Amino acid sequence: MRNLFILFAFIFLSGCSTTQVLTPQQILEAQEREEKIINDHLTRKLDPIEGIWEAKYGVFKRNEAIYKRGEAYLRVPLSKVQDTGKIFKKGENVYTGTCGMKDLFEIIKGDLEVTSIDDDTLSLVCTRDNYISTSEKVSTNIGNATRCLFCRAKKPIAKNFNQKAVFKRLWPENLKEYNSKF
């Protein structure tokens, strides 16, 4: 039982790390990805959601690119190769799509709403309502295994999950000035 507690504590504490430290090689690769995305996808008049952004998820920060491909906008973290999902225009300054929230044992898929506050700020909200996460299932199972023999077993409880982020524009520095060139 003690080993199980130590394992859980290690997994929990390692999953709570908020600082992502990039090596010089990873920084160089991210800069090269940024240049490639700008040259390949952002050399035209841009929509308010498009550009290079500093994404702040609570205390965690990373740079992301958003650019249009067909009818969708792709959101790509510059420190990784894969995109994080497609975003579709819903209204003048509102966009929707799918997203993922990191939990202890899984990525919880949710619904994304992006609002363009102004030319330099985006507000993102990822939500998933009434969901039983893997960590809730594991926690409940462990609780049931350690309860008294005659006690009633508990069932996992569904919860609402949400994650908010604020994006600040890094590139282009002035969207109106940049778009006036086209």
Tab-separated table of C-alpha atoms in Angstrom:
chain	number	residue	atom	x	y	z
A	1	MET	CA	0.000	0.000	0.000
A	2	ARG	CA	2.858	2.374	0.838
A	3	ASN	CA	4.481	1.748	-2.562
A	4	LEU	CA	1.170	2.537	-4.263
A	5	PHE	CA	0.959	5.850	-2.378
A	6	ILE	CA	4.540	6.756	-3.356
A	7	LEU	CA	3.802	5.894	-7.005
A	8	PHE	CA	0.659	8.063	-6.955
A	9	ALA	CA	2.522	10.960	-5.327
A	10	PHE	CA	5.303	10.761	-7.935
A	11	ILE	CA	2.856	10.681	-10.851
A	12	PHE	CA	0.829	13.542	-9.385
A	13	LEU	CA	3.829	15.756	-8.670
A	14	SER	CA	5.459	15.125	-12.032
A	15	GLY	CA	2.152	15.939	-13.762
A	16	CYS	CA	1.928	19.288	-11.935
A	17	SER	CA	5.080	20.742	-13.421
A	18	THR	CA	4.255	24.169	-14.869
A	19	THR	CA	7.600	25.117	-16.318
A	20	GLN	CA	8.571	23.776	-19.690
A	21	VAL	CA	12.295	24.237	-20.167
A	22	LEU	CA	13.445	24.019	-23.759
A	23	THR	CA	16.955	23.079	-24.768
A	24	PRO	CA	18.869	25.407	-27.138
A	25	GLN	CA	18.218	22.874	-29.923
A	26	GLN	CA	14.447	22.927	-29.224
A	27	ILE	CA	14.454	26.742	-29.204
A	28	LEU	CA	16.215	26.784	-32.575
A	29	GLU	CA	13.738	24.244	-33.991
A	30	ALA	CA	10.794	26.331	-32.705
A	31	GLN	CA	12.236	29.468	-34.349
A	32	GLU	CA	12.694	27.584	-37.621
A	33	ARG	CA	9.075	26.314	-37.444
A	34	GLU	CA	7.874	29.869	-36.792
A	35	GLU	CA	9.774	31.216	-39.841
A	36	LYS	CA	8.473	28.388	-42.031
A	37	ILE	CA	4.850	28.946	-40.929
A	38	ILE	CA	5.148	32.704	-41.551
A	39	ASN	CA	6.672	32.164	-45.012
A	40	ASP	CA	4.332	29.323	-46.040
A	41	HIS	CA	0.999	30.411	-44.526
A	42	LEU	CA	1.014	34.016	-43.302
A	43	THR	CA	2.277	36.099	-46.255
A	44	ARG	CA	-1.172	37.514	-47.115
A	45	LYS	CA	-3.926	39.554	-45.511
A	46	LEU	CA	-4.653	37.883	-42.170
A	47	ASP	CA	-7.831	37.299	-40.208
A	48	PRO	CA	-7.786	38.575	-36.590
A	49	ILE	CA	-7.156	35.070	-35.230
A	50	GLU	CA	-4.091	34.426	-37.414
A	51	GLY	CA	-0.489	35.027	-36.406
A	52	ILE	CA	2.139	33.982	-33.883
A	53	TRP	CA	0.916	34.125	-30.287
A	54	GLU	CA	2.222	33.787	-26.757
A	55	ALA	CA	-0.291	31.454	-25.136
A	56	LYS	CA	-0.667	31.676	-21.376
A	57	TYR	CA	-2.495	28.792	-19.673
A	58	GLY	CA	-2.444	29.948	-16.055
A	59	VAL	CA	1.273	30.014	-15.206
A	60	PHE	CA	2.280	27.854	-18.190
A	61	LYS	CA	3.350	29.696	-21.378
A	62	ARG	CA	4.201	28.584	-24.880
A	63	ASN	CA	4.247	30.112	-28.353
A	64	GLU	CA	1.668	28.982	-30.887
A	65	ALA	CA	0.854	29.771	-34.504
A	66	ILE	CA	-2.666	30.007	-35.889
A	67	TYR	CA	-3.192	30.065	-39.656
A	68	LYS	CA	-5.961	29.310	-42.119
A	69	ARG	CA	-5.965	26.199	-44.268
A	70	GLY	CA	-9.118	25.794	-46.346
A	71	GLU	CA	-12.141	26.629	-44.191
A	72	ALA	CA	-10.368	25.797	-40.923
A	73	TYR	CA	-7.708	27.486	-38.834
A	74	LEU	CA	-4.896	25.305	-37.528
A	75	ARG	CA	-3.406	25.897	-34.084
A	76	VAL	CA	0.212	24.725	-33.871
A	77	PRO	CA	2.503	24.889	-30.819
A	78	LEU	CA	5.920	26.007	-32.037
A	79	SER	CA	7.768	23.810	-29.539
A	80	LYS	CA	6.146	20.678	-31.041
A	81	VAL	CA	5.540	19.411	-34.538
A	82	GLN	CA	1.851	18.450	-34.365
A	83	ASP	CA	-1.160	20.747	-34.513
A	84	THR	CA	-3.589	20.945	-31.596
A	85	GLY	CA	-6.782	21.015	-33.586
A	86	LYS	CA	-8.913	22.838	-36.104
A	87	ILE	CA	-10.840	26.010	-35.391
A	88	PHE	CA	-13.814	27.261	-37.422
A	89	LYS	CA	-15.209	30.780	-37.673
A	90	LYS	CA	-18.609	31.011	-35.974
A	91	GLY	CA	-19.170	34.780	-35.962
A	92	GLU	CA	-17.423	38.112	-36.413
A	93	ASN	CA	-14.942	37.560	-33.551
A	94	VAL	CA	-15.922	34.091	-32.320
A	95	TYR	CA	-14.414	30.765	-33.363
A	96	THR	CA	-15.132	27.193	-32.240
A	97	GLY	CA	-13.387	23.854	-32.419
A	98	THR	CA	-12.074	21.014	-30.303
A	99	CYS	CA	-9.346	21.012	-27.680
A	100	GLY	CA	-7.608	18.805	-25.139
A	101	MET	CA	-6.984	19.331	-21.428
A	102	LYS	CA	-4.176	17.475	-19.710
A	103	ASP	CA	-5.308	15.396	-16.751
A	104	LEU	CA	-3.243	13.015	-14.647
A	105	PHE	CA	-3.663	9.962	-16.916
A	106	GLU	CA	-5.192	11.313	-20.127
A	107	ILE	CA	-5.938	14.189	-22.430
A	108	ILE	CA	-9.599	15.106	-21.940
A	109	LYS	CA	-11.189	16.149	-25.226
A	110	GLY	CA	-13.406	19.202	-25.015
A	111	ASP	CA	-15.149	21.972	-26.911
A	112	LEU	CA	-13.129	25.086	-27.710
A	113	GLU	CA	-14.400	28.643	-27.991
A	114	VAL	CA	-12.003	31.375	-29.094
A	115	THR	CA	-12.941	35.044	-28.870
A	116	SER	CA	-10.888	37.744	-30.541
A	117	ILE	CA	-10.910	40.462	-27.871
A	118	ASP	CA	-8.930	42.885	-30.060
A	119	ASP	CA	-6.180	42.669	-32.694
A	120	ASP	CA	-3.643	41.633	-30.064
A	121	THR	CA	-5.597	39.390	-27.664
A	122	LEU	CA	-7.465	36.109	-27.916
A	123	SER	CA	-9.413	34.433	-25.125
A	124	LEU	CA	-9.672	30.632	-25.273
A	125	VAL	CA	-11.924	28.412	-23.182
A	126	CYS	CA	-11.839	24.609	-23.409
A	127	THR	CA	-14.732	22.820	-21.669
A	128	ARG	CA	-15.971	19.296	-21.130
A	129	ASP	CA	-19.050	18.833	-18.978
A	130	ASN	CA	-20.268	15.778	-17.090
A	131	TYR	CA	-17.177	13.619	-17.711
A	132	ILE	CA	-15.664	10.861	-15.591
A	133	SER	CA	-11.886	11.060	-15.997
A	134	THR	CA	-9.508	8.135	-15.759
A	135	SER	CA	-7.947	9.661	-12.635
A	136	GLU	CA	-11.413	9.811	-10.996
A	137	LYS	CA	-11.984	6.128	-11.889
A	138	VAL	CA	-8.574	5.089	-10.524
A	139	SER	CA	-9.022	7.142	-7.360
A	140	THR	CA	-12.466	5.655	-6.742
A	141	ASN	CA	-11.205	2.112	-7.362
A	142	ILE	CA	-8.317	2.596	-4.926
A	143	GLY	CA	-10.703	4.086	-2.370
A	144	ASN	CA	-13.038	1.126	-2.749
A	145	ALA	CA	-10.158	-1.360	-2.400
A	146	THR	CA	-9.013	0.216	0.867
A	147	ARG	CA	-12.485	0.626	2.422
A	148	CYS	CA	-13.879	-1.716	5.033
A	149	LEU	CA	-15.197	-5.059	3.883
A	150	PHE	CA	-18.845	-4.229	4.654
A	151	CYS	CA	-18.837	-0.634	3.375
A	152	ARG	CA	-20.754	0.321	0.274
A	153	ALA	CA	-18.585	0.839	-2.826
A	154	LYS	CA	-18.509	4.346	-4.253
A	155	LYS	CA	-18.972	5.133	-7.920
A	156	PRO	CA	-16.838	7.608	-9.875
A	157	ILE	CA	-18.405	11.059	-10.052
A	158	ALA	CA	-18.691	12.996	-13.312
A	159	LYS	CA	-17.201	16.488	-13.210
A	160	ASN	CA	-17.069	19.576	-15.368
A	161	PHE	CA	-13.607	20.421	-16.719
A	162	ASN	CA	-12.445	23.729	-18.158
A	163	GLN	CA	-9.200	25.369	-19.070
A	164	LYS	CA	-8.781	29.021	-19.954
A	165	ALA	CA	-5.995	30.711	-21.844
A	166	VAL	CA	-5.084	34.191	-22.989
A	167	PHE	CA	-3.120	34.649	-26.209
A	168	LYS	CA	-1.063	37.806	-26.813
A	169	ARG	CA	0.057	38.589	-30.350
A	170	LEU	CA	3.795	38.293	-31.082
A	171	TRP	CA	3.650	38.498	-34.894
A	172	PRO	CA	2.701	40.559	-36.776
A	173	GLU	CA	3.231	43.253	-34.171
A	174	ASN	CA	0.561	45.482	-35.739
A	175	LEU	CA	-2.173	43.572	-37.598
A	176	LYS	CA	-3.805	46.619	-39.238
A	177	GLU	CA	-0.458	47.919	-40.512
A	178	TYR	CA	0.528	44.452	-41.757
A	179	ASN	CA	-2.820	43.923	-43.543
A	180	SER	CA	-2.621	47.359	-45.199
A	181	LYS	CA	0.215	45.987	-47.364
A	182	PHE	CA	-2.208	43.635	-49.151
